Amino acid sequence: MIQSSHIGYHCISCGEFSPADPFLYTCEKCDSNLDATYDYDKIKKGWSRKYLSGNRDRSIWRYLPLLPVAQNPEDTSIQVGGTPLVSQARLAQELGIQDLWLKDDTRNPSGSLKDRATEVGIQHAKELGYKIIAAASTGNAAASLACLSATHKMEAVIFAPSSAPPAKLTQILQYGAHLFPVNGSYDDAFDLSMDVVKATGWYLRSTGINPILSEGKKTVALEIAEQLNWEVPDQIFVPVGDGCIIGGVYKGFYDLHHLGWIDRLPKIVAVQAEGSSAIVNALKSGKIKPVNAETVADSIS
């Protein structure tokens, strides 16, 4: 059985290398975000596109050699990943482009791409011996954690702004997670989750700090490439909140390029709501400035 080839992490700011054990959320040297590192030469010797084509597992676990965990989950009763890439011929014609495809991740168990990150995060937490996993979220990530924690017999603790949509809060509770409404913004909920995790030693499922989660999200890029028979699309448009998804999309194609499975990288375009566009603004101006978000999309306002 092909195993993971994860060897550690590199800091995205100072380049400092950290081994996989002990697990760190951020760089010990400068406290910046970490990026998972793999032994690509080892992967090339034991894994190939031909080998992958014979794998009947359609979930994200078909890509285990490129994931930072030792093995697949014990419970595979629900499938994360393996979602359809849907051709949009009429819309492409209307837009005057040759081909247009939409990746439909609403087919995941809780209805969003966030399940990819949660699935890998939970497996990582279980391998490290954690029993409780916490997160701060305004919606989809919380629902994802509550849903998959129920499947994998983990205890989930969610910190969410009390102003979050009632439907989202109800979904969290229906899965049996512990919900702590916070009288404040998402930032307040995030800060509280950090304080609680430090005090309790629980595992933290928060995309802005846990490097494992972006690795789960990158599986959407691996699937897109495979579904297009390893032909790289010219451009990929990615909805962006804190940047974890778009970072994961890039990382997936980066991995495939290093393996020699694709011959180039796609142009990746960040898309944000005009009233909540901190990252797009920063890319255009070269300066990072916070924004007071105003948009009908409740999870980013």
PDB file of N, CA and C in Angstrom, residues 57-121:
ATOM      1  N   ASP A  57     -10.817   3.836  -5.251  1.00  0.00           N
ATOM      2  CA  ASP A  57     -11.219   4.805  -4.231  1.00  0.00           C
ATOM      3  C   ASP A  57     -11.329   6.172  -4.890  1.00  0.00           C
ATOM      4  N   ARG A  58     -12.535   6.741  -4.919  1.00  0.00           N
ATOM      5  CA  ARG A  58     -12.737   8.025  -5.585  1.00  0.00           C
ATOM      6  C   ARG A  58     -12.658   9.197  -4.620  1.00  0.00           C
ATOM      7  N   SER A  59     -12.381   8.936  -3.352  1.00  0.00           N
ATOM      8  CA  SER A  59     -12.312  10.009  -2.360  1.00  0.00           C
ATOM      9  C   SER A  59     -10.951  10.696  -2.398  1.00  0.00           C
ATOM     10  N   ILE A  60     -10.771  11.677  -1.526  1.00  0.00           N
ATOM     11  CA  ILE A  60      -9.488  12.378  -1.456  1.00  0.00           C
ATOM     12  C   ILE A  60      -8.360  11.453  -1.043  1.00  0.00           C
ATOM     13  N   TRP A  61      -8.683  10.294  -0.466  1.00  0.00           N
ATOM     14  CA  TRP A  61      -7.632   9.401   0.038  1.00  0.00           C
ATOM     15  C   TRP A  61      -6.909   8.649  -1.069  1.00  0.00           C
ATOM     16  N   ARG A  62      -7.369   8.781  -2.307  1.00  0.00           N
ATOM     17  CA  ARG A  62      -6.614   8.224  -3.420  1.00  0.00           C
ATOM     18  C   ARG A  62      -5.287   8.982  -3.595  1.00  0.00           C
ATOM     19  N   TYR A  63      -5.196  10.160  -2.988  1.00  0.00           N
ATOM     20  CA  TYR A  63      -3.986  10.984  -3.095  1.00  0.00           C
ATOM     21  C   TYR A  63      -3.141  10.937  -1.815  1.00  0.00           C
ATOM     22  N   LEU A  64      -3.230   9.851  -1.062  1.00  0.00           N
ATOM     23  CA  LEU A  64      -2.546   9.745   0.226  1.00  0.00           C
ATOM     24  C   LEU A  64      -1.058  10.085   0.175  1.00  0.00           C
ATOM     25  N   PRO A  65      -0.289   9.681  -0.853  1.00  0.00           N
ATOM     26  CA  PRO A  65       1.140  10.032  -0.856  1.00  0.00           C
ATOM     27  C   PRO A  65       1.407  11.532  -0.779  1.00  0.00           C
ATOM     28  N   LEU A  66       0.422  12.344  -1.156  1.00  0.00           N
ATOM     29  CA  LEU A  66       0.583  13.799  -1.128  1.00  0.00           C
ATOM     30  C   LEU A  66      -0.197  14.446   0.012  1.00  0.00           C
ATOM     31  N   LEU A  67      -0.493  13.666   1.045  1.00  0.00           N
ATOM     32  CA  LEU A  67      -1.200  14.196   2.207  1.00  0.00           C
ATOM     33  C   LEU A  67      -0.364  13.987   3.466  1.00  0.00           C
ATOM     34  N   PRO A  68      -0.446  14.902   4.441  1.00  0.00           N
ATOM     35  CA  PRO A  68       0.441  14.876   5.610  1.00  0.00           C
ATOM     36  C   PRO A  68      -0.062  13.998   6.757  1.00  0.00           C
ATOM     37  N   VAL A  69      -0.564  12.825   6.413  1.00  0.00           N
ATOM     38  CA  VAL A  69      -1.013  11.857   7.413  1.00  0.00           C
ATOM     39  C   VAL A  69      -0.475  10.485   7.033  1.00  0.00           C
ATOM     40  N   ALA A  70      -0.487   9.559   7.987  1.00  0.00           N
ATOM     41  CA  ALA A  70       0.131   8.254   7.761  1.00  0.00           C
ATOM     42  C   ALA A  70      -0.760   7.294   6.991  1.00  0.00           C
ATOM     43  N   GLN A  71      -2.077   7.388   7.191  1.00  0.00           N
ATOM     44  CA  GLN A  71      -2.971   6.418   6.572  1.00  0.00           C
ATOM     45  C   GLN A  71      -4.378   6.971   6.406  1.00  0.00           C
ATOM     46  N   ASN A  72      -5.215   6.189   5.700  1.00  0.00           N
ATOM     47  CA  ASN A  72      -6.615   6.559   5.518  1.00  0.00           C
ATOM     48  C   ASN A  72      -7.378   6.431   6.833  1.00  0.00           C
ATOM     49  N   PRO A  73      -8.521   7.090   6.957  1.00  0.00           N
ATOM     50  CA  PRO A  73      -9.341   6.919   8.157  1.00  0.00           C
ATOM     51  C   PRO A  73      -9.889   5.495   8.250  1.00  0.00           C
ATOM     52  N   GLU A  74     -10.192   5.062   9.469  1.00  0.00           N
ATOM     53  CA  GLU A  74     -10.806   3.751   9.657  1.00  0.00           C
ATOM     54  C   GLU A  74     -12.223   3.729   9.092  1.00  0.00           C
ATOM     55  N   ASP A  75     -12.955   4.802   9.293  1.00  0.00           N
ATOM     56  CA  ASP A  75     -14.344   4.880   8.842  1.00  0.00           C
ATOM     57  C   ASP A  75     -14.400   5.556   7.479  1.00  0.00           C
ATOM     58  N   THR A  76     -14.770   4.792   6.466  1.00  0.00           N
ATOM     59  CA  THR A  76     -14.881   5.340   5.109  1.00  0.00           C
ATOM     60  C   THR A  76     -16.329   5.256   4.622  1.00  0.00           C
ATOM     61  N   SER A  77     -17.267   5.356   5.565  1.00  0.00           N
ATOM     62  CA  SER A  77     -18.683   5.205   5.221  1.00  0.00           C
ATOM     63  C   SER A  77     -19.229   6.387   4.426  1.00  0.00           C
ATOM     64  N   ILE A  78     -18.582   7.543   4.538  1.00  0.00           N
ATOM     65  CA  ILE A  78     -18.972   8.682   3.710  1.00  0.00           C
ATOM     66  C   ILE A  78     -17.769   9.117   2.882  1.00  0.00           C
ATOM     67  N   GLN A  79     -18.039   9.656   1.723  1.00  0.00           N
ATOM     68  CA  GLN A  79     -16.965  10.029   0.798  1.00  0.00           C
ATOM     69  C   GLN A  79     -16.780  11.530   0.739  1.00  0.00           C
ATOM     70  N   VAL A  80     -15.550  11.950   0.985  1.00  0.00           N
ATOM     71  CA  VAL A  80     -15.169  13.350   0.794  1.00  0.00           C
ATOM     72  C   VAL A  80     -14.341  13.422  -0.480  1.00  0.00           C
ATOM     73  N   GLY A  81     -14.703  14.311  -1.371  1.00  0.00           N
ATOM     74  CA  GLY A  81     -13.986  14.425  -2.633  1.00  0.00           C
ATOM     75  C   GLY A  81     -14.606  13.550  -3.711  1.00  0.00           C
ATOM     76  N   GLY A  82     -13.930  13.491  -4.850  1.00  0.00           N
ATOM     77  CA  GLY A  82     -14.473  12.751  -5.979  1.00  0.00           C
ATOM     78  C   GLY A  82     -15.710  13.422  -6.544  1.00  0.00           C
ATOM     79  N   THR A  83     -15.754  14.750  -6.437  1.00  0.00           N
ATOM     80  CA  THR A  83     -16.922  15.511  -6.894  1.00  0.00           C
ATOM     81  C   THR A  83     -16.828  15.797  -8.394  1.00  0.00           C
ATOM     82  N   PRO A  84     -17.964  15.992  -9.051  1.00  0.00           N
ATOM     83  CA  PRO A  84     -17.939  16.147 -10.510  1.00  0.00           C
ATOM     84  C   PRO A  84     -17.361  17.481 -10.979  1.00  0.00           C
ATOM     85  N   LEU A  85     -16.722  17.422 -12.125  1.00  0.00           N
ATOM     86  CA  LEU A  85     -16.277  18.613 -12.847  1.00  0.00           C
ATOM     87  C   LEU A  85     -17.228  18.754 -14.031  1.00  0.00           C
ATOM     88  N   VAL A  86     -18.086  19.753 -13.985  1.00  0.00           N
ATOM     89  CA  VAL A  86     -19.227  19.829 -14.896  1.00  0.00           C
ATOM     90  C   VAL A  86     -18.956  20.815 -16.034  1.00  0.00           C
ATOM     91  N   SER A  87     -19.090  20.329 -17.264  1.00  0.00           N
ATOM     92  CA  SER A  87     -18.915  21.188 -18.436  1.00  0.00           C
ATOM     93  C   SER A  87     -20.090  22.150 -18.559  1.00  0.00           C
ATOM     94  N   GLN A  88     -19.776  23.416 -18.851  1.00  0.00           N
ATOM     95  CA  GLN A  88     -20.796  24.458 -19.003  1.00  0.00           C
ATOM     96  C   GLN A  88     -20.712  25.038 -20.414  1.00  0.00           C
ATOM     97  N   ALA A  89     -21.128  24.238 -21.391  1.00  0.00           N
ATOM     98  CA  ALA A  89     -20.953  24.609 -22.795  1.00  0.00           C
ATOM     99  C   ALA A  89     -21.733  25.867 -23.168  1.00  0.00           C
ATOM    100  N   ARG A  90     -22.986  25.968 -22.742  1.00  0.00           N
ATOM    101  CA  ARG A  90     -23.804  27.131 -23.122  1.00  0.00           C
ATOM    102  C   ARG A  90     -23.278  28.418 -22.490  1.00  0.00           C
ATOM    103  N   LEU A  91     -22.862  28.324 -21.229  1.00  0.00           N
ATOM    104  CA  LEU A  91     -22.308  29.504 -20.566  1.00  0.00           C
ATOM    105  C   LEU A  91     -20.980  29.902 -21.207  1.00  0.00           C
ATOM    106  N   ALA A  92     -20.182  28.904 -21.585  1.00  0.00           N
ATOM    107  CA  ALA A  92     -18.911  29.192 -22.254  1.00  0.00           C
ATOM    108  C   ALA A  92     -19.152  29.927 -23.569  1.00  0.00           C
ATOM    109  N   GLN A  93     -20.168  29.480 -24.311  1.00  0.00           N
ATOM    110  CA  GLN A  93     -20.499  30.131 -25.582  1.00  0.00           C
ATOM    111  C   GLN A  93     -20.943  31.572 -25.359  1.00  0.00           C
ATOM    112  N   GLU A  94     -21.741  31.774 -24.327  1.00  0.00           N
ATOM    113  CA  GLU A  94     -22.227  33.119 -24.019  1.00  0.00           C
ATOM    114  C   GLU A  94     -21.080  34.048 -23.640  1.00  0.00           C
ATOM    115  N   LEU A  95     -20.060  33.495 -22.960  1.00  0.00           N
ATOM    116  CA  LEU A  95     -18.911  34.288 -22.530  1.00  0.00           C
ATOM    117  C   LEU A  95     -17.836  34.402 -23.610  1.00  0.00           C
ATOM    118  N   GLY A  96     -18.001  33.647 -24.693  1.00  0.00           N
ATOM    119  CA  GLY A  96     -17.044  33.714 -25.787  1.00  0.00           C
ATOM    120  C   GLY A  96     -15.741  32.995 -25.518  1.00  0.00           C
ATOM    121  N   ILE A  97     -15.807  31.917 -24.728  1.00  0.00           N
ATOM    122  CA  ILE A  97     -14.608  31.121 -24.470  1.00  0.00           C
ATOM    123  C   ILE A  97     -14.842  29.691 -24.936  1.00  0.00           C
ATOM    124  N   GLN A  98     -13.753  28.956 -25.136  1.00  0.00           N
ATOM    125  CA  GLN A  98     -13.861  27.625 -25.728  1.00  0.00           C
ATOM    126  C   GLN A  98     -14.456  26.600 -24.762  1.00  0.00           C
ATOM    127  N   ASP A  99     -13.922  26.536 -23.557  1.00  0.00           N
ATOM    128  CA  ASP A  99     -14.373  25.540 -22.586  1.00  0.00           C
ATOM    129  C   ASP A  99     -14.506  26.170 -21.209  1.00  0.00           C
ATOM    130  N   LEU A 100     -15.532  25.775 -20.488  1.00  0.00           N
ATOM    131  CA  LEU A 100     -15.735  26.239 -19.118  1.00  0.00           C
ATOM    132  C   LEU A 100     -16.227  25.070 -18.281  1.00  0.00           C
ATOM    133  N   TRP A 101     -15.589  24.892 -17.129  1.00  0.00           N
ATOM    134  CA  TRP A 101     -15.957  23.798 -16.235  1.00  0.00           C
ATOM    135  C   TRP A 101     -16.205  24.355 -14.833  1.00  0.00           C
ATOM    136  N   LEU A 102     -17.168  23.776 -14.137  1.00  0.00           N
ATOM    137  CA  LEU A 102     -17.442  24.130 -12.746  1.00  0.00           C
ATOM    138  C   LEU A 102     -17.200  22.908 -11.867  1.00  0.00           C
ATOM    139  N   LYS A 103     -16.440  23.086 -10.801  1.00  0.00           N
ATOM    140  CA  LYS A 103     -16.184  22.001  -9.845  1.00  0.00           C
ATOM    141  C   LYS A 103     -17.269  22.050  -8.776  1.00  0.00           C
ATOM    142  N   ASP A 104     -18.082  21.004  -8.709  1.00  0.00           N
ATOM    143  CA  ASP A 104     -19.263  21.009  -7.842  1.00  0.00           C
ATOM    144  C   ASP A 104     -18.972  20.331  -6.506  1.00  0.00           C
ATOM    145  N   ASP A 105     -18.444  21.098  -5.559  1.00  0.00           N
ATOM    146  CA  ASP A 105     -18.130  20.541  -4.246  1.00  0.00           C
ATOM    147  C   ASP A 105     -19.311  20.595  -3.282  1.00  0.00           C
ATOM    148  N   THR A 106     -20.481  20.984  -3.777  1.00  0.00           N
ATOM    149  CA  THR A 106     -21.673  20.865  -2.933  1.00  0.00           C
ATOM    150  C   THR A 106     -22.031  19.396  -2.720  1.00  0.00           C
ATOM    151  N   ARG A 107     -21.399  18.497  -3.465  1.00  0.00           N
ATOM    152  CA  ARG A 107     -21.666  17.063  -3.323  1.00  0.00           C
ATOM    153  C   ARG A 107     -20.962  16.463  -2.107  1.00  0.00           C
ATOM    154  N   ASN A 108     -20.099  17.219  -1.457  1.00  0.00           N
ATOM    155  CA  ASN A 108     -19.423  16.716  -0.259  1.00  0.00           C
ATOM    156  C   ASN A 108     -20.427  16.552   0.885  1.00  0.00           C
ATOM    157  N   PRO A 109     -20.083  15.773   1.915  1.00  0.00           N
ATOM    158  CA  PRO A 109     -21.047  15.426   2.973  1.00  0.00           C
ATOM    159  C   PRO A 109     -21.775  16.603   3.610  1.00  0.00           C
ATOM    160  N   SER A 110     -21.064  17.686   3.930  1.00  0.00           N
ATOM    161  CA  SER A 110     -21.736  18.829   4.561  1.00  0.00           C
ATOM    162  C   SER A 110     -22.079  19.914   3.552  1.00  0.00           C
ATOM    163  N   GLY A 111     -21.766  19.679   2.282  1.00  0.00           N
ATOM    164  CA  GLY A 111     -22.174  20.596   1.229  1.00  0.00           C
ATOM    165  C   GLY A 111     -21.165  21.633   0.805  1.00  0.00           C
ATOM    166  N   SER A 112     -19.891  21.489   1.200  1.00  0.00           N
ATOM    167  CA  SER A 112     -18.903  22.486   0.778  1.00  0.00           C
ATOM    168  C   SER A 112     -17.511  21.885   0.652  1.00  0.00           C
ATOM    169  N   LEU A 113     -16.633  22.655   0.014  1.00  0.00           N
ATOM    170  CA  LEU A 113     -15.233  22.257  -0.143  1.00  0.00           C
ATOM    171  C   LEU A 113     -14.532  22.106   1.207  1.00  0.00           C
ATOM    172  N   LYS A 114     -15.050  22.763   2.244  1.00  0.00           N
ATOM    173  CA  LYS A 114     -14.410  22.728   3.561  1.00  0.00           C
ATOM    174  C   LYS A 114     -14.240  21.304   4.091  1.00  0.00           C
ATOM    175  N   ASP A 115     -15.056  20.374   3.589  1.00  0.00           N
ATOM    176  CA  ASP A 115     -14.938  18.986   4.046  1.00  0.00           C
ATOM    177  C   ASP A 115     -13.575  18.386   3.709  1.00  0.00           C
ATOM    178  N   ARG A 116     -12.957  18.852   2.641  1.00  0.00           N
ATOM    179  CA  ARG A 116     -11.638  18.338   2.269  1.00  0.00           C
ATOM    180  C   ARG A 116     -10.617  18.649   3.361  1.00  0.00           C
ATOM    181  N   ALA A 117     -10.646  19.874   3.853  1.00  0.00           N
ATOM    182  CA  ALA A 117      -9.729  20.271   4.919  1.00  0.00           C
ATOM    183  C   ALA A 117     -10.056  19.551   6.220  1.00  0.00           C
ATOM    184  N   THR A 118     -11.338  19.477   6.542  1.00  0.00           N
ATOM    185  CA  THR A 118     -11.755  18.859   7.796  1.00  0.00           C
ATOM    186  C   THR A 118     -11.401  17.383   7.841  1.00  0.00           C
ATOM    187  N   GLU A 119     -11.628  16.677   6.739  1.00  0.00           N
ATOM    188  CA  GLU A 119     -11.341  15.241   6.692  1.00  0.00           C
ATOM    189  C   GLU A 119      -9.873  14.956   6.991  1.00  0.00           C
ATOM    190  N   VAL A 120      -8.978  15.709   6.368  1.00  0.00           N
ATOM    191  CA  VAL A 120      -7.545  15.506   6.601  1.00  0.00           C
ATOM    192  C   VAL A 120      -7.166  15.980   8.001  1.00  0.00           C
ATOM    193  N   GLY A 121      -7.748  17.094   8.441  1.00  0.00           N
ATOM    194  CA  GLY A 121      -7.456  17.598   9.778  1.00  0.00           C
ATOM    195  C   GLY A 121      -7.854  16.623  10.865  1.00  0.00           C
TER     196      GLY A 121
END
